[in-house]
XYZ file of C-alpha atoms in Angstrom:
492
model
C 71.449 -45.392 140.658
C 72.045 -46.982 137.238
C 68.447 -46.478 136.212
C 68.452 -42.839 137.283
C 71.634 -42.271 135.285
C 70.002 -43.631 132.175
C 66.903 -41.567 132.803
C 68.964 -38.435 133.212
C 70.643 -39.067 129.886
C 67.261 -39.654 128.252
C 65.778 -36.478 129.732
C 68.829 -34.503 128.649
C 68.485 -35.784 125.085
C 64.710 -35.204 124.894
C 65.083 -31.707 126.299
C 67.586 -30.700 123.643
C 66.182 -32.876 120.867
C 65.219 -29.951 118.606
C 68.645 -28.374 118.950
C 70.257 -31.718 118.162
C 68.042 -32.133 115.091
C 69.032 -28.650 113.920
C 72.710 -29.489 114.351
C 72.363 -32.743 112.408
C 70.438 -30.976 109.621
C 73.006 -28.164 109.468
C 75.929 -30.590 109.171
C 74.131 -32.607 106.461
C 73.431 -29.421 104.482
C 77.103 -28.466 104.732
C 77.984 -31.908 103.362
C 75.531 -31.472 100.486
C 77.146 -28.224 99.344
C 80.523 -29.970 99.174
C 82.087 -28.568 102.355
C 83.110 -32.088 103.366
C 85.627 -32.043 100.476
C 87.494 -29.194 102.182
C 86.673 -29.490 105.905
C 86.075 -32.704 107.833
C 82.603 -32.941 109.377
C 81.464 -34.821 112.517
C 80.088 -38.293 111.802
C 79.850 -41.859 113.079
C 81.767 -44.497 111.120
C 80.808 -48.149 111.601
C 83.757 -50.481 111.107
C 84.265 -54.181 111.650
C 85.439 -57.321 109.998
C 83.385 -59.104 107.366
C 80.301 -60.841 108.859
C 80.772 -59.140 112.238
C 77.071 -58.192 112.425
C 77.248 -54.602 111.150
C 74.169 -54.899 108.946
C 71.998 -56.330 111.727
C 73.254 -53.617 114.069
C 72.378 -50.806 111.652
C 68.937 -52.226 110.951
C 68.325 -52.424 114.705
C 69.375 -48.773 115.115
C 67.097 -47.659 112.270
C 64.287 -50.028 113.281
C 63.755 -51.235 109.714
C 64.835 -54.112 107.499
C 66.462 -52.561 104.406
C 70.097 -53.637 103.943
C 71.315 -56.192 101.373
C 72.286 -59.603 102.696
C 74.422 -62.374 101.321
C 77.657 -64.273 101.631
C 81.030 -62.642 101.095
C 81.478 -58.890 100.782
C 78.055 -57.245 100.527
C 78.920 -53.623 101.357
C 81.150 -52.563 98.461
C 80.448 -48.831 98.599
C 80.309 -46.838 101.854
C 76.680 -46.183 102.800
C 76.042 -42.779 104.386
C 72.812 -43.114 106.374
C 71.192 -39.834 107.368
C 68.526 -40.731 109.886
C 65.813 -38.167 110.600
C 63.158 -38.768 113.230
C 59.736 -37.740 111.903
C 57.523 -35.665 114.179
C 54.384 -37.189 112.727
C 54.079 -40.565 114.468
C 51.454 -41.746 111.985
C 53.648 -41.023 108.945
C 54.962 -44.120 107.189
C 58.784 -44.379 107.024
C 60.404 -43.567 103.687
C 63.826 -43.096 102.139
C 65.484 -40.715 99.681
C 68.628 -41.506 97.692
C 70.802 -38.550 96.730
C 71.471 -40.215 93.363
C 67.724 -40.621 92.737
C 66.711 -37.020 93.424
C 63.329 -36.434 95.074
C 62.000 -39.936 94.400
C 60.380 -41.287 97.591
C 60.913 -44.933 98.529
C 58.235 -46.218 100.909
C 58.914 -49.870 100.098
C 62.079 -50.785 101.997
C 62.535 -53.929 99.939
C 62.892 -51.545 96.984
C 65.444 -49.543 98.995
C 67.469 -52.742 99.431
C 67.289 -53.417 95.686
C 68.289 -49.816 94.888
C 71.358 -50.069 97.130
C 72.413 -53.146 95.155
C 71.727 -51.409 91.823
C 73.720 -48.299 92.818
C 76.528 -50.499 94.085
C 76.738 -52.492 90.845
C 76.514 -49.259 88.841
C 79.838 -48.074 90.290
C 81.569 -51.295 91.362
C 80.369 -53.594 88.614
C 78.943 -57.034 89.232
C 82.205 -58.408 90.637
C 83.264 -58.062 94.276
C 85.451 -54.955 93.944
C 85.188 -52.134 96.504
C 84.971 -48.452 95.497
C 85.214 -45.445 97.812
C 82.188 -43.604 96.435
C 79.499 -43.312 99.134
C 75.803 -43.958 98.599
C 73.843 -41.272 100.453
C 70.505 -42.466 101.843
C 68.147 -40.381 103.975
C 65.618 -42.293 106.067
C 62.657 -40.523 107.642
C 60.926 -42.507 110.366
C 59.170 -41.760 113.662
C 61.150 -44.586 115.278
C 64.737 -43.830 114.193
C 67.168 -41.479 115.995
C 68.570 -38.270 114.526
C 72.010 -39.496 113.505
C 74.353 -39.637 110.501
C 76.091 -43.005 110.298
C 78.496 -44.293 107.630
C 78.487 -48.047 107.054
C 81.923 -49.054 105.777
C 82.833 -52.238 103.891
C 83.971 -55.004 106.221
C 87.698 -55.569 106.629
C 88.483 -58.658 104.554
C 91.584 -60.835 104.913
C 91.268 -63.249 101.990
C 90.208 -62.302 98.458
C 87.478 -64.323 96.808
C 86.849 -64.806 93.092
C 86.502 -61.477 91.295
C 88.317 -59.471 94.004
C 91.735 -57.861 93.951
C 94.412 -59.937 95.667
C 95.226 -57.044 98.012
C 91.623 -56.801 99.257
C 92.781 -56.630 102.897
C 94.902 -53.551 102.178
C 92.082 -51.969 100.147
C 89.487 -52.409 102.900
C 91.863 -51.300 105.660
C 92.907 -48.201 103.701
C 89.265 -47.254 103.083
C 88.289 -47.699 106.741
C 91.411 -45.822 107.829
C 90.587 -42.867 105.575
C 87.221 -42.412 107.268
C 88.222 -43.226 110.850
C 91.516 -41.323 111.120
C 89.678 -38.002 111.164
C 89.522 -36.679 114.725
C 85.965 -35.451 114.144
C 84.746 -38.993 113.460
C 83.262 -41.198 116.202
C 84.389 -44.793 115.603
C 81.756 -47.468 116.175
C 83.871 -50.636 116.408
C 81.759 -53.761 115.899
C 83.246 -56.808 117.634
C 81.619 -60.280 117.387
C 81.502 -61.949 120.811
C 82.138 -65.398 119.336
C 85.655 -64.402 118.164
C 88.830 -63.557 120.083
C 88.576 -59.907 121.033
C 92.352 -59.398 120.852
C 92.329 -60.241 117.117
C 89.480 -57.868 116.255
C 90.378 -55.894 113.112
C 88.076 -53.051 114.163
C 89.679 -52.649 117.594
C 93.202 -52.917 116.195
C 92.507 -50.105 113.713
C 90.729 -48.060 116.380
C 93.752 -48.349 118.677
C 96.041 -47.151 115.877
C 93.819 -44.226 114.866
C 92.475 -43.365 118.335
C 95.235 -44.523 120.720
C 93.627 -42.843 123.750
C 90.244 -44.426 123.005
C 88.424 -41.118 123.464
C 86.265 -41.358 120.329
C 85.734 -45.112 120.023
C 82.604 -46.961 121.140
C 82.741 -50.739 121.161
C 79.661 -52.779 120.217
C 79.628 -56.479 121.117
C 77.474 -58.450 118.666
C 76.506 -62.133 118.331
C 76.404 -62.558 122.100
C 73.685 -65.215 121.761
C 75.824 -67.587 119.672
C 78.859 -67.812 121.974
C 80.050 -71.265 123.000
C 78.221 -72.718 125.970
C 79.928 -71.926 129.227
C 81.326 -68.632 127.916
C 79.947 -65.098 128.096
C 80.858 -61.522 127.195
C 80.766 -60.048 130.719
C 84.429 -59.010 130.797
C 84.112 -57.451 127.337
C 81.036 -55.479 128.348
C 82.570 -54.381 131.662
C 85.539 -52.905 129.752
C 88.055 -55.276 131.362
C 89.739 -56.820 128.305
C 90.592 -53.968 125.896
C 89.535 -50.778 127.726
C 87.865 -47.898 125.884
C 87.014 -44.606 127.568
C 83.538 -44.747 126.025
C 83.171 -48.405 126.923
C 81.177 -51.179 125.236
C 77.514 -51.969 124.674
C 76.200 -55.453 123.989
C 73.435 -56.061 121.440
C 71.559 -59.116 120.246
C 70.734 -58.755 116.590
C 68.604 -60.986 114.431
C 70.157 -64.312 113.611
C 70.152 -65.679 110.073
C 67.346 -67.966 111.156
C 65.312 -64.942 112.307
C 65.913 -63.274 108.953
C 64.920 -66.425 107.078
C 61.749 -66.618 109.198
C 61.081 -62.942 108.365
C 61.231 -61.797 111.987
C 60.830 -58.023 111.877
C 63.339 -55.662 113.428
C 60.620 -54.310 115.724
C 59.897 -57.763 117.112
C 63.598 -58.522 117.479
C 64.094 -55.337 119.505
C 61.267 -56.350 121.842
C 62.871 -59.727 122.532
C 66.416 -58.322 122.839
C 66.079 -56.991 126.373
C 64.144 -60.107 127.412
C 67.197 -62.120 126.405
C 69.532 -59.990 128.521
C 67.182 -59.850 131.502
C 66.633 -63.617 131.502
C 70.270 -64.568 130.955
C 72.090 -65.179 134.278
C 75.350 -63.794 132.850
C 73.884 -60.398 131.964
C 70.778 -59.694 134.012
C 72.755 -58.085 136.836
C 74.832 -55.855 134.561
C 74.063 -52.109 134.253
C 71.178 -51.504 131.844
C 73.048 -48.757 129.991
C 75.564 -51.231 128.514
C 72.930 -53.632 127.166
C 70.608 -53.408 124.172
C 70.154 -51.358 121.013
C 68.120 -48.667 122.778
C 71.001 -48.028 125.184
C 73.352 -47.807 122.201
C 71.085 -45.302 120.407
C 70.829 -43.155 123.533
C 74.594 -43.220 124.035
C 75.335 -42.439 120.394
C 72.854 -39.548 120.366
C 74.185 -38.066 123.595
C 77.840 -38.419 122.592
C 77.228 -37.124 119.088
C 75.307 -34.094 120.339
C 78.119 -33.170 122.733
C 80.720 -33.909 120.067
C 79.021 -31.690 117.476
C 78.696 -28.789 119.915
C 82.413 -29.087 120.667
C 83.653 -29.232 117.073
C 81.297 -26.735 115.404
C 83.232 -23.657 116.639
C 86.432 -25.019 115.040
C 84.489 -25.779 111.834
C 83.207 -22.190 111.770
C 86.770 -20.923 112.245
C 87.991 -23.098 109.367
C 85.161 -21.872 107.147
C 85.935 -18.228 107.984
C 89.635 -18.790 107.292
C 88.907 -20.349 103.898
C 86.506 -17.480 103.082
C 89.262 -14.971 103.899
C 91.731 -16.869 101.701
C 89.238 -16.918 98.836
C 88.522 -13.201 99.237
C 92.268 -12.463 99.271
C 92.752 -14.467 96.060
C 89.802 -12.670 94.441
C 91.250 -9.311 95.497
C 94.510 -10.211 93.760
C 92.590 -10.553 90.505
C 91.675 -6.859 90.715
C 88.472 -5.251 89.494
C 86.209 -7.338 87.258
C 86.143 -6.851 83.472
C 83.625 -4.092 82.535
C 80.449 -4.887 80.575
C 80.158 -1.609 78.629
C 82.240 -1.485 75.396
C 83.620 2.004 76.086
C 84.614 0.979 79.607
C 86.213 -2.155 78.179
C 88.310 -0.046 75.777
C 89.351 2.321 78.579
C 90.275 -0.648 80.744
C 92.390 -2.191 77.973
C 94.265 1.064 77.373
C 94.952 1.396 81.095
C 96.342 -2.122 81.164
C 98.469 -1.458 78.063
C 99.821 1.732 79.679
C 100.548 -0.213 82.854
C 102.334 -2.892 80.822
C 104.410 -0.249 79.022
C 105.471 1.440 82.273
C 106.364 -1.866 83.905
C 108.351 -3.079 80.880
C 110.167 0.272 80.520
C 111.011 0.290 84.199
C 112.257 -3.281 84.078
C 114.497 -2.602 81.077
C 115.836 0.699 82.447
C 116.145 -0.433 86.053
C 113.606 2.091 87.421
C 111.729 1.421 90.679
C 108.056 0.662 90.013
C 105.768 1.034 93.037
C 103.870 -2.169 93.916
C 101.667 -3.330 96.756
C 103.809 -3.909 99.831
C 102.163 -7.255 100.538
C 103.099 -8.469 97.039
C 106.718 -7.615 97.787
C 106.655 -9.492 101.100
C 105.114 -12.580 99.500
C 108.116 -12.929 97.143
C 110.694 -14.900 99.117
C 113.296 -14.280 96.378
C 113.623 -10.956 94.547
C 113.381 -11.143 90.777
C 116.429 -9.827 88.881
C 115.348 -6.973 86.608
C 115.984 -7.226 82.868
C 118.307 -4.181 83.069
C 120.468 -5.958 85.640
C 120.591 -9.130 83.538
C 121.720 -7.124 80.484
C 124.362 -5.256 82.502
C 125.716 -8.562 83.769
C 126.095 -9.820 80.187
C 127.908 -6.651 79.076
C 130.221 -6.758 82.099
C 130.996 -10.406 81.414
C 131.968 -9.603 77.808
C 134.061 -6.633 78.955
C 135.857 -8.685 81.615
C 136.596 -11.554 79.222
C 137.819 -9.561 76.202
C 138.546 -5.941 77.076
C 139.613 -5.320 80.638
C 143.117 -6.795 80.542
C 143.572 -6.545 76.772
C 146.359 -4.382 75.240
C 146.293 -3.985 71.471
C 149.986 -2.988 71.261
C 151.048 -6.406 72.535
C 149.630 -8.086 69.419
C 151.598 -5.993 66.851
C 155.323 -5.503 66.438
C 156.571 -1.970 65.944
C 157.613 -2.800 62.378
C 154.042 -4.018 61.596
C 152.526 -0.830 62.996
C 154.943 1.365 60.991
C 154.221 -0.586 57.827
C 150.422 -0.226 58.286
C 150.708 3.503 58.981
C 152.775 3.948 55.830
C 150.309 1.972 53.726
C 147.180 3.837 54.885
C 148.499 7.392 55.207
C 145.535 8.875 53.281
C 144.784 12.567 53.248
C 145.955 13.593 56.688
C 147.801 16.542 58.135
C 151.556 16.124 58.453
C 152.498 14.544 61.784
C 149.107 12.864 62.360
C 148.214 9.198 61.915
C 145.283 8.646 59.609
C 141.983 7.081 60.749
C 142.375 4.480 58.023
C 145.590 3.263 59.628
C 143.796 2.927 63.000
C 140.934 0.964 61.436
C 143.345 -1.319 59.563
C 145.016 -2.202 62.856
C 141.803 -2.551 64.951
C 139.472 -4.424 62.605
C 141.283 -7.786 62.909
C 141.130 -7.406 66.689
C 137.439 -6.463 66.686
C 136.656 -9.468 64.484
C 137.686 -11.723 67.368
C 134.759 -10.542 69.492
C 132.175 -10.626 66.692
C 130.905 -14.067 67.761
C 130.664 -13.243 71.512
C 129.003 -9.915 70.625
C 126.377 -11.649 68.478
C 125.778 -14.124 71.319
C 125.346 -11.146 73.643
C 122.713 -9.649 71.346
C 120.888 -12.983 71.124
C 120.847 -13.260 74.919
C 119.575 -9.679 75.268
C 116.881 -10.458 72.699
C 115.811 -13.502 74.755
C 115.730 -11.439 77.959
C 113.565 -8.758 76.323
C 111.144 -11.380 74.953
C 110.866 -13.331 78.211
C 110.486 -10.139 80.272
C 107.745 -8.858 77.974
C 105.949 -12.229 78.047
C 106.031 -12.239 81.855
C 104.692 -8.680 82.023
C 101.896 -9.476 79.548
C 100.878 -12.594 81.529
C 100.792 -10.591 84.758
C 99.013 -7.528 83.363
C 96.429 -9.266 81.171
C 95.812 -12.380 83.314
C 92.036 -11.779 83.295
C 91.735 -11.588 79.508
C 93.216 -14.735 77.988
C 92.276 -13.926 74.397
C 93.787 -10.420 74.515
C 96.819 -11.763 76.341
C 97.576 -14.253 73.552
C 97.077 -11.599 70.833
C 99.361 -9.072 72.557
C 101.973 -11.733 73.230
C 102.068 -12.593 69.522
C 102.360 -8.904 68.497
C 105.081 -8.254 71.071
C 107.160 -11.191 69.839
C 106.792 -9.999 66.227
C 108.058 -6.517 67.111
C 110.912 -7.923 69.217
C 111.989 -10.179 66.322
C 111.853 -7.293 63.801
C 114.123 -5.012 65.805
C 116.581 -7.732 66.754
């Protein structure tokens, strides 16, 4: 039954292989045009602690030896691996770096060197980590169609040349990639360490609490202490994940030193599991790199089919928003000089009508949607000016009685002094002015302040109207704003 299940999965994948390849290619093209900066795309993120066996795992998946090795933190920039299975079985594998253009790399030792060069180019020669992915496409007849992101290992203790908060830096970087619900988390757990302290699983539980998009990979099974095994881990009994765990046996450091190829290591991997008493009776689909590749391909294909409709909806929504913003800009600026002049005069006429309406308090028809978008109504300039006049009137005029200020004897004396040429029985205008001028002098200061405030309102209202009306022509807008301010200052 187990074998037939694996066969069914294989047949399913082979049958839809072309569709899967098209989906992978489509998603990669969307990434290339920058869509990933606005909409999250489906991907597989490989996370694990430092020296957990991530590099060996990725080389086993690809089937080639191409990743840098060394002590300490080696992966200092995320590595986005776009794996494309070549149809031509006789074609030699090759790689393309996005940063290197169309340059083909057929020597995978040179690919390893280039990864180090591109890493040092951004991160420097120290051990700092920078979130700036290296994009590498690998074409090979033996690799699966997958996009995998190799993340820097989670590091607890900083070494020389690293920031002291290296643990927080690495965790934050891994979290940024893995928190996205469209990302499949490939949690790499070394079998020779306590599973309950695994950094990868702890982060996966925080970011994917239901375990519905996390696949566990048990590495370094062959170097566990004698008398121990990883059966309970593989059978999903210790820290359960809905997608379960798969055990792999990567190349040891001794194998790498002895230049054992990835191809040879893959051939001996299943022999190890089949000849080991602890694992030979376990289901075949939870053992070996080939089982992992099949599971990743099947899960990723289903995952991409599920999320693509929501991606299309997001794209359509953003297109509509962009079109709405473009529509707000109005018609484009004409190319013909006569049409340009006509357009400018139309805009000037529109500015004049809007400014006149604002100052007089007239209703100016606007697009209904523009009105609804304004959560607070703007107070017209006419209303602002009326408020200032009413304030002055209320403060100085409404309850003021001129007769209270003067005594009757003072009024009679002033009338006698400024009788002028008037008809008998009538008080002269000069007498009235002599009595009122001292009173009017008291409101000279507030009246001048009123005029200054009105002048400011007129200037700010005109500036706002010019910015709105001539928003597409910055040069003309600045010129008209200067002329408007000059005129406003002259008449003030």
